[in-house]
Short mmCIF file of N, CA and C in Angstrom, two decimals:
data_model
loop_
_atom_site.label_atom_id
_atom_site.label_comp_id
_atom_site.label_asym_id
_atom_site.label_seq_id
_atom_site.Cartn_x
_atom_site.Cartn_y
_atom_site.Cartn_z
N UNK A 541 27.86 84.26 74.80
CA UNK A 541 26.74 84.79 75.55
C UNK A 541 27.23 85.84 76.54
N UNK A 542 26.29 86.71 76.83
CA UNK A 542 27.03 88.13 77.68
C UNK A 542 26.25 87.52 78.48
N UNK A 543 27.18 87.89 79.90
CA UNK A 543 26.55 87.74 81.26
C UNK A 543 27.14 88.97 82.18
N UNK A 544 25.81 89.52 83.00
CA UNK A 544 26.44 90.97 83.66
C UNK A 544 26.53 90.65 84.97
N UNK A 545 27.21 91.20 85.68
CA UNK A 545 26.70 90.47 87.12
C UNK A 545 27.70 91.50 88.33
N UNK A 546 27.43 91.77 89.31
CA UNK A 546 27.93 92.50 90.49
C UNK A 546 29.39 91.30 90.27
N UNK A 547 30.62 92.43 90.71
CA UNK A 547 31.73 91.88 91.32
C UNK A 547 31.69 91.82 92.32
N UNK A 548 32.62 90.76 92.44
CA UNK A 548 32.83 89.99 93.95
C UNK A 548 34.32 90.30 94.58
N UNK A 549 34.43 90.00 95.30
CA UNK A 549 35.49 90.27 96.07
C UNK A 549 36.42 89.16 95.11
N UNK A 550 36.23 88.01 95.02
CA UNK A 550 37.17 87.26 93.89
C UNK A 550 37.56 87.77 93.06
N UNK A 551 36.70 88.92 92.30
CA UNK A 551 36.70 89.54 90.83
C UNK A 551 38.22 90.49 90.57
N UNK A 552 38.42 91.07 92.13
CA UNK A 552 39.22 92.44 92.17
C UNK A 552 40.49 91.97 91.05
N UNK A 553 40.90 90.86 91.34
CA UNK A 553 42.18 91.10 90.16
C UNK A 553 41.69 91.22 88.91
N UNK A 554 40.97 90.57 88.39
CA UNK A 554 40.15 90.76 87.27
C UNK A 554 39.72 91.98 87.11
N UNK A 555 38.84 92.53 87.65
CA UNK A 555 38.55 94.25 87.45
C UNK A 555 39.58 95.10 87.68
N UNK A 556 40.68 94.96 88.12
CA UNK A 556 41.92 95.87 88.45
C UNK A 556 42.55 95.62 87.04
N UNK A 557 42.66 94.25 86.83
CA UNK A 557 43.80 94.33 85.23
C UNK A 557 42.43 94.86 84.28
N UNK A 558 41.56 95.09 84.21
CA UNK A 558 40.42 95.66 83.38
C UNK A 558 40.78 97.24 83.23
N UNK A 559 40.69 97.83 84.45
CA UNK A 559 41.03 98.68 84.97
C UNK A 559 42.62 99.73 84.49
N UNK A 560 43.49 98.66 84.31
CA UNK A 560 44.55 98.69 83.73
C UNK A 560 44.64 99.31 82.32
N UNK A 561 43.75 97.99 81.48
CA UNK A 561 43.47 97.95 80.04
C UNK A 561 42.74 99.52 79.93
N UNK A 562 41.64 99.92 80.66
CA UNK A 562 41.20 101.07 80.12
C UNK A 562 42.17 101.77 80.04
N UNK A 563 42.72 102.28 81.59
CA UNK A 563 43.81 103.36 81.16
C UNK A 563 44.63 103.51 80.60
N UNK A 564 45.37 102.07 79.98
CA UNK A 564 46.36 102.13 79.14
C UNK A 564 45.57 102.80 77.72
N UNK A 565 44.07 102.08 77.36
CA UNK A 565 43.79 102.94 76.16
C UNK A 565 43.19 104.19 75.94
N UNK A 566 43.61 105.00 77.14
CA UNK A 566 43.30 106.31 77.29
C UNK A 566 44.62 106.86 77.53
N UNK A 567 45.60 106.01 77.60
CA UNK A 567 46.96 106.72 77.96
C UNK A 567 47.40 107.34 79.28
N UNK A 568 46.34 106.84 79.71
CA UNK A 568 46.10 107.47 81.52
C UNK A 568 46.43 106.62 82.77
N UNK A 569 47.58 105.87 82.44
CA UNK A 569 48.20 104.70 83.61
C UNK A 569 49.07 105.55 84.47
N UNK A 570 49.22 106.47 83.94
CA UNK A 570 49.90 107.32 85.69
C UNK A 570 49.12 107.73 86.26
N UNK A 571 47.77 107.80 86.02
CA UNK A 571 46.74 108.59 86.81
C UNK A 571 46.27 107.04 88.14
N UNK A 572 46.40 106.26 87.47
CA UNK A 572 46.23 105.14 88.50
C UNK A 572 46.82 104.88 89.50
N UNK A 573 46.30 105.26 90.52
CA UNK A 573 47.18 105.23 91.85
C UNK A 573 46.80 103.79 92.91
N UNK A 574 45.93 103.60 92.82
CA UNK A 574 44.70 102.45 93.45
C UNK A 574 45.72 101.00 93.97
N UNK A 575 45.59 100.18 94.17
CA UNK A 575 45.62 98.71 94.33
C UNK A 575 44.62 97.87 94.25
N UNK A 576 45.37 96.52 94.46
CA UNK A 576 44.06 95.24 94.41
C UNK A 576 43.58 95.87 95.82
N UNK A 577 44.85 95.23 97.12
CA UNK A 577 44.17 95.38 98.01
C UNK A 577 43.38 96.98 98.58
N UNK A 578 43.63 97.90 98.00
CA UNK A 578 43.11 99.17 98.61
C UNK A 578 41.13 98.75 97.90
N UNK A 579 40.85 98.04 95.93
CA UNK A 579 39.63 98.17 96.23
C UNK A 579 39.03 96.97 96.64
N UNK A 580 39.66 96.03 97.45
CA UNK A 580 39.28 94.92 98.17
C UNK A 580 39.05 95.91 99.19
N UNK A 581 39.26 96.96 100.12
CA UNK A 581 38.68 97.05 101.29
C UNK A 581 38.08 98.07 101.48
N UNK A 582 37.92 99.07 100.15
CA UNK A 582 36.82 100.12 99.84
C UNK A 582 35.63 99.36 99.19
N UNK A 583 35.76 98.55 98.41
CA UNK A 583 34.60 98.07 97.52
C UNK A 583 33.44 96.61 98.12
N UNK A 584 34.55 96.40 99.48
CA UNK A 584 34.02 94.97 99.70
C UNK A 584 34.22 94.77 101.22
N UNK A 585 34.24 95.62 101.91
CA UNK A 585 33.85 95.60 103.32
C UNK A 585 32.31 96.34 103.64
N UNK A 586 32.26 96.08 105.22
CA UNK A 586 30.93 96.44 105.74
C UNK A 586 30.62 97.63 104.84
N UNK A 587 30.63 98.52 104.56
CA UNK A 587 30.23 99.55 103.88
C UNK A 587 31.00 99.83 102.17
N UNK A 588 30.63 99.38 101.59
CA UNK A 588 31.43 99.40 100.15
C UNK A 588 31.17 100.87 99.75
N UNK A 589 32.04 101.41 99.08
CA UNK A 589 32.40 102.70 98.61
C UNK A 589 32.32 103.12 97.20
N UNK A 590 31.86 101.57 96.45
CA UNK A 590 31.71 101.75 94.82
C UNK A 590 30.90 100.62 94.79
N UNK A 591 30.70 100.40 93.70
CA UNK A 591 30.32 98.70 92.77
C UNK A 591 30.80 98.93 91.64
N UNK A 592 30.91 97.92 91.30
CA UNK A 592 31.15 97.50 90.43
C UNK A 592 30.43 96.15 89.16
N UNK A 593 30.22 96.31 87.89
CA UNK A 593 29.05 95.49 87.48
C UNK A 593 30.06 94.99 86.34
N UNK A 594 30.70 93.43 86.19
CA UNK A 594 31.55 92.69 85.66
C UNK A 594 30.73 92.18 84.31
N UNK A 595 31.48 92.33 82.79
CA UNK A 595 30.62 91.67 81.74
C UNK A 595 31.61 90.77 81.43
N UNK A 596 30.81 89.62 81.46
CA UNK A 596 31.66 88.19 80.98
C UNK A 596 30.96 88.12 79.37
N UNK A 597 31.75 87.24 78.68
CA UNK A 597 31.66 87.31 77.51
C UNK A 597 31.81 85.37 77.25
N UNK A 598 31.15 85.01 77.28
CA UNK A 598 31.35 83.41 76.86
C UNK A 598 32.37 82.56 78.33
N UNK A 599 31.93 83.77 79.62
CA UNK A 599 32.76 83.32 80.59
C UNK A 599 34.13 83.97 80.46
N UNK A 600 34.46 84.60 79.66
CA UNK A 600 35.42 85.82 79.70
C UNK A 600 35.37 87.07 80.02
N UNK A 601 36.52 87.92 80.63
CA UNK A 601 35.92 89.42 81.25
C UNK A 601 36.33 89.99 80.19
N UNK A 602 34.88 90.51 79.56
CA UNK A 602 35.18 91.14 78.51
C UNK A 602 34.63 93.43 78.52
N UNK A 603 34.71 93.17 80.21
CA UNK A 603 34.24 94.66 80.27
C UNK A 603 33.77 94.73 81.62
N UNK A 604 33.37 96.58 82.43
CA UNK A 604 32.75 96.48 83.40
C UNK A 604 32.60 98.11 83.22
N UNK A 605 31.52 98.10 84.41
CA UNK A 605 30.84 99.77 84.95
C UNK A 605 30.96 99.69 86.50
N UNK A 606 31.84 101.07 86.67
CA UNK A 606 31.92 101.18 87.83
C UNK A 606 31.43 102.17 88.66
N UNK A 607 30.92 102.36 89.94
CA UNK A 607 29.96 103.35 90.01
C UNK A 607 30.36 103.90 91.31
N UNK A 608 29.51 104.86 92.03
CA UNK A 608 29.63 105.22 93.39
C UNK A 608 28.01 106.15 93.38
N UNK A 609 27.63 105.99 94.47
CA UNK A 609 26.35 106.73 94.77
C UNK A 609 26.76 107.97 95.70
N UNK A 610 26.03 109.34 95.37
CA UNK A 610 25.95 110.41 95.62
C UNK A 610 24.30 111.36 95.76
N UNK A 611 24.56 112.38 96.12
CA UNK A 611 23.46 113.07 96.60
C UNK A 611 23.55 114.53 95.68
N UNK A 612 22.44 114.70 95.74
CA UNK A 612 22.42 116.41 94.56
C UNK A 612 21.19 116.99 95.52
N UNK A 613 21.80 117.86 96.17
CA UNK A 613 20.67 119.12 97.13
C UNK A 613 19.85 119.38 95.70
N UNK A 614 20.01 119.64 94.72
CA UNK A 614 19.08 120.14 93.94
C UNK A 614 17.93 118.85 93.33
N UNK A 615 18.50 118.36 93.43
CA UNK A 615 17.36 116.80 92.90
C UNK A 615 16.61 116.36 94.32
N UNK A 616 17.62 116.64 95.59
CA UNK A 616 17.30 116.14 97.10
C UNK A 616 16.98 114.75 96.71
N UNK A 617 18.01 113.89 96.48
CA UNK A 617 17.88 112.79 96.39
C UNK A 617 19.58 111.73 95.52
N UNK A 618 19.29 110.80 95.93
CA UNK A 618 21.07 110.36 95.68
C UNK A 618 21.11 109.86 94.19
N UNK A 619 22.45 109.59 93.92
CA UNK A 619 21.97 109.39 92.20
C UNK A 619 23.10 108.39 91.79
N UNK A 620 23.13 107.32 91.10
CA UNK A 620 23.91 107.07 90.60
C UNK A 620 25.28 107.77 90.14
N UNK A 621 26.32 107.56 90.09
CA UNK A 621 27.82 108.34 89.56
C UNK A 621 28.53 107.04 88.78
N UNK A 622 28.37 107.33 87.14
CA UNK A 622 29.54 106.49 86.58
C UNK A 622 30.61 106.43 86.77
N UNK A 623 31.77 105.79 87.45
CA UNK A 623 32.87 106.46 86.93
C UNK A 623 33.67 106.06 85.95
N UNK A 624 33.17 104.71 85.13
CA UNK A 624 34.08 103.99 84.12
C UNK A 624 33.24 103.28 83.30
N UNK A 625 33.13 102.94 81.95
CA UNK A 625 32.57 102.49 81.39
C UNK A 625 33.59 101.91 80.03
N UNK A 626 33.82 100.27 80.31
CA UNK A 626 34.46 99.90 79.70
C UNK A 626 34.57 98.79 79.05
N UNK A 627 34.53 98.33 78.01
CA UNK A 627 34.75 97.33 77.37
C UNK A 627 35.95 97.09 76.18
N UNK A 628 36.48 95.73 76.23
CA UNK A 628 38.30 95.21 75.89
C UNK A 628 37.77 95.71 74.64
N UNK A 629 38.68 95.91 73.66
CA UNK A 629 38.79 95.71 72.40
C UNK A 629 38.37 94.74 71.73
N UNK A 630 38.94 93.29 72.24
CA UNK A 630 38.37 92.00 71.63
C UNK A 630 36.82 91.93 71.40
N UNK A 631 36.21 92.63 72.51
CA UNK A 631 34.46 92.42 72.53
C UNK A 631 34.01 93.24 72.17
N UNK A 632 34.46 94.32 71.66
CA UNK A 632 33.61 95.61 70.89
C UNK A 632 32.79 95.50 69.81
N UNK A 633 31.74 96.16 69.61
CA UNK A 633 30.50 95.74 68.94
C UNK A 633 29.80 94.57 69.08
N UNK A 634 29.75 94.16 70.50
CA UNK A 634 28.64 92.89 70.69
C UNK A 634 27.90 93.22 71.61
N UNK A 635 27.47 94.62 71.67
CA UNK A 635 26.34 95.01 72.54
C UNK A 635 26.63 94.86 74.04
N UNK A 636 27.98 94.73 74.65
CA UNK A 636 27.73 94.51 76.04
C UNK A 636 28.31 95.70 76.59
N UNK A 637 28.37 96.83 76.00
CA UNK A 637 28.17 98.10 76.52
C UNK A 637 26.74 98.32 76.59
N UNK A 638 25.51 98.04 75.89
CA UNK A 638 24.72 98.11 75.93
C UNK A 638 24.37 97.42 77.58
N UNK A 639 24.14 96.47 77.77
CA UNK A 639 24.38 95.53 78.79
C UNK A 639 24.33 95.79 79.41
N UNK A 640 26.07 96.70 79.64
CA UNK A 640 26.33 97.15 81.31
C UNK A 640 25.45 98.09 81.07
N UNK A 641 25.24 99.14 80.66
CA UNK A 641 24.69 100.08 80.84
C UNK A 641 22.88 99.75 81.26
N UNK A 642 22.39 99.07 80.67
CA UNK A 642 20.93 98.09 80.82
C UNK A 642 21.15 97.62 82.27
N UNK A 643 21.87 97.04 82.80
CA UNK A 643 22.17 96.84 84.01
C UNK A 643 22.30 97.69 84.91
N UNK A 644 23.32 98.66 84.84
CA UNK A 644 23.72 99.85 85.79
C UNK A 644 22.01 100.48 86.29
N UNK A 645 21.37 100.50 84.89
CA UNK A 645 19.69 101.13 85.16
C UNK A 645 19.29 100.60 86.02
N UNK A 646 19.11 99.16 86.01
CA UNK A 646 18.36 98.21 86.60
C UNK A 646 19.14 98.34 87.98
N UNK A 647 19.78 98.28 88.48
CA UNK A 647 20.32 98.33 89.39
C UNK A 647 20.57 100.04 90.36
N UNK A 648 20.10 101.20 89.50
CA UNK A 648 19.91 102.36 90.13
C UNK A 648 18.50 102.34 90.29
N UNK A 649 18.09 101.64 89.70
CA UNK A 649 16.44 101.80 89.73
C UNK A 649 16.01 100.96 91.14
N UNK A 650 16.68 99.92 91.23
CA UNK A 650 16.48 99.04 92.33
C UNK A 650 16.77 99.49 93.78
N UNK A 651 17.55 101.02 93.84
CA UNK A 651 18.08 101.38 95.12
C UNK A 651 17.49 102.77 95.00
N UNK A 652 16.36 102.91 93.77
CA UNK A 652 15.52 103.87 93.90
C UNK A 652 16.07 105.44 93.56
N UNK A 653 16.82 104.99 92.83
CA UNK A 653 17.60 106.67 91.86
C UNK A 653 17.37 106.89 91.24
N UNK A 654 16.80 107.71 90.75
CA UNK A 654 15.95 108.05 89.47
C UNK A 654 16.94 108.78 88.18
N UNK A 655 17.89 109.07 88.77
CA UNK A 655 19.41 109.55 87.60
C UNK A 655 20.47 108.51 87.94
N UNK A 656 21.32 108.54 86.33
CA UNK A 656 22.69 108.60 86.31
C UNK A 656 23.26 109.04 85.77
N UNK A 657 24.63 109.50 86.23
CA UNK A 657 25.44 110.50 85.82
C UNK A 657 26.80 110.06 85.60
N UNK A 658 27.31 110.74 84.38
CA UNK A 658 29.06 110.09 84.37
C UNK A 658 29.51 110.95 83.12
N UNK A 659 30.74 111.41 82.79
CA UNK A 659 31.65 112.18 82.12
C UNK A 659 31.66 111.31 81.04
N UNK A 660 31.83 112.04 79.90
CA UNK A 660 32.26 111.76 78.82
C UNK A 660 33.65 112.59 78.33
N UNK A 661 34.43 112.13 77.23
CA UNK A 661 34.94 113.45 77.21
C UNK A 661 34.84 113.74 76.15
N UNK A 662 34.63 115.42 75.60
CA UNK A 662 33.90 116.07 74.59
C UNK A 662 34.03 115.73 72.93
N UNK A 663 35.31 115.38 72.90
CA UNK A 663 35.88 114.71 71.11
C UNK A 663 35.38 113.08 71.40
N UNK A 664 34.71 112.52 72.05
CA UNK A 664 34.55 111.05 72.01
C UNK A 664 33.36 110.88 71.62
N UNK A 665 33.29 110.94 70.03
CA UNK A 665 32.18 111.36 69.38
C UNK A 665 30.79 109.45 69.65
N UNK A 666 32.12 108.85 69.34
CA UNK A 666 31.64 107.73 69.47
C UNK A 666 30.56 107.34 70.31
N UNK A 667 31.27 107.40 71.99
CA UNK A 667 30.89 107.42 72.88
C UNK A 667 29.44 108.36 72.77
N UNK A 668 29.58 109.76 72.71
CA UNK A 668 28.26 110.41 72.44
C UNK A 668 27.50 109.80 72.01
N UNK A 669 27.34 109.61 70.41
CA UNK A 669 26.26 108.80 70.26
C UNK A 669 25.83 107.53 70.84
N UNK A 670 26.85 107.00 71.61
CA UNK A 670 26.13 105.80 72.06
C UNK A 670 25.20 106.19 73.45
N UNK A 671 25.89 107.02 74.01
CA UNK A 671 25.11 107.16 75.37
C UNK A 671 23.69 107.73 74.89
N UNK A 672 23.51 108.98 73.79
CA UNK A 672 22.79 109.34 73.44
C UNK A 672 21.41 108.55 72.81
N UNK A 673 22.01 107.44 72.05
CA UNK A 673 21.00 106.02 71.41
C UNK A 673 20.26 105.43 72.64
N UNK A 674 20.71 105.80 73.90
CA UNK A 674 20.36 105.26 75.28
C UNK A 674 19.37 105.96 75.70
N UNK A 675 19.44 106.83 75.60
CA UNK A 675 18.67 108.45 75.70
C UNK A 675 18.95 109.22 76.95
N UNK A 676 20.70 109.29 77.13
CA UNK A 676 21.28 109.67 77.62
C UNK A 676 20.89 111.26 77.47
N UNK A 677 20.91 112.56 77.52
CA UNK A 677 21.43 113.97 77.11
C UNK A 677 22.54 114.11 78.02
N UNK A 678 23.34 115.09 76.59
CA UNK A 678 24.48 115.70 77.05
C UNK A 678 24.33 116.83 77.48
N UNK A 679 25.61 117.27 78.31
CA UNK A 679 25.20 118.81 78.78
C UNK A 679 27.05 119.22 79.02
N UNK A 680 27.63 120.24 78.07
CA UNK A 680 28.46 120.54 78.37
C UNK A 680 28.53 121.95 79.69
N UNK A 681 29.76 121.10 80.22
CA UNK A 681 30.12 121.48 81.52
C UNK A 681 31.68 121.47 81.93
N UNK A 682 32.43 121.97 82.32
CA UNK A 682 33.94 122.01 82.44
C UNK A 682 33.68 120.95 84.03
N UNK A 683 35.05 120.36 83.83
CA UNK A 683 35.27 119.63 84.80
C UNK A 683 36.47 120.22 85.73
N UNK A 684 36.91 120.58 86.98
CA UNK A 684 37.55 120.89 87.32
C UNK A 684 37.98 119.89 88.44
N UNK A 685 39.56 119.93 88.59
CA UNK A 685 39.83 118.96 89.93
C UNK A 685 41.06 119.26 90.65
N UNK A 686 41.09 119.11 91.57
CA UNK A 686 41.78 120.21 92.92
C UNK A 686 42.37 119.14 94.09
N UNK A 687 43.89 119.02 93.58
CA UNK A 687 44.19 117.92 94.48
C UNK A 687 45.03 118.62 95.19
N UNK A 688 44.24 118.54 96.85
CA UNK A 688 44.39 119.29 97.82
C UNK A 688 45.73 118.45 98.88
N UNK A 689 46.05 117.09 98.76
CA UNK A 689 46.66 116.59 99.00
C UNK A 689 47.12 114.94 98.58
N UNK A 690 48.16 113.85 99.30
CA UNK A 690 48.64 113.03 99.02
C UNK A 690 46.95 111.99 99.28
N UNK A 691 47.02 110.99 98.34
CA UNK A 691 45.63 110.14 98.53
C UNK A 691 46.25 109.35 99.73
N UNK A 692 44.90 109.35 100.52
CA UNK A 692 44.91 108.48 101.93
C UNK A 692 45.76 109.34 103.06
N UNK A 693 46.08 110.52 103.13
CA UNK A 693 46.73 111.27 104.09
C UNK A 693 45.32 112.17 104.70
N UNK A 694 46.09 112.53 105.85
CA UNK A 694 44.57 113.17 106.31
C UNK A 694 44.77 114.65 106.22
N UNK A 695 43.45 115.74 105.92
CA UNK A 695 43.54 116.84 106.23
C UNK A 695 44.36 117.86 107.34
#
């Protein structure tokens, strides 16, 4: 049985080795700079800085969506921001990408956002159609990113 549900501050090791698993299957574990404790005190103090939405799978973590809320002068209004959308290997094709994503709605809808938004990347044909079966649209766009300094140092 899939069960979706907000992480908890208990969850962080669990969503961090999740976290892990994606990037290892994107090949992108040097890009991970993060800790447990750094998103224990961005994600789960007085002001949390993301969420995160945990899919258990028969009581197993078998996936999660992770998010951050933002603002668009052109919409004038804040919007959901994916930044991960993931599910293990073991649980693939049992609909709980569907899930999170059914959730993530329900839960932008609940804080009154009328968008969400999140990267794909362009050969992940897969992925396309699934977001698309959602009735996602795509919109190609270059991504650019500009690391102006060391993370957590100040300007």
């Amino acid at each position: 049985m899939i069960e979706i549900r907000p992480a908890t501050e208990q969850d962080v090791e669990v969503f961090y080795s999740l976290m892990l698993e994606e990037a290892e299957h994107h090949n992108a574990l040097q890009h991970v700079h993060t800790t447990p404790s750094e998103l224990r005190r961005a994600g789960f103090g007085k002001a949390p800085q993301f969420g995160v939405l945990l899919a258990l799978f028969d009581g197993e973590p078998a996936g999660y969506v992770s998010y951050t809320v933002n603002y668009s002068i052109w919409l004038g209004a804040h919007f959901m921001m994916i930044d991960d959308v993931f599910v293990t290997a073991r649980y693939r094709g049992r609909k709980i990408g569907e899930a999170l994503m059914a959730r993530a709605r329900e839960v932008a809808l609940a804080a009154g956002h009328t968008r969400i938004r999140w990267g794909v990347e362009s050969d992940n044909e897969g992925a396309i159609r699934f977001y698309q079966r959602l009735g996602a649209s795509l919109h190609t766009k270059g991504l650019c990113t500009w690391d102006v300094g060391d993370a957590g140092s100040e300007p």
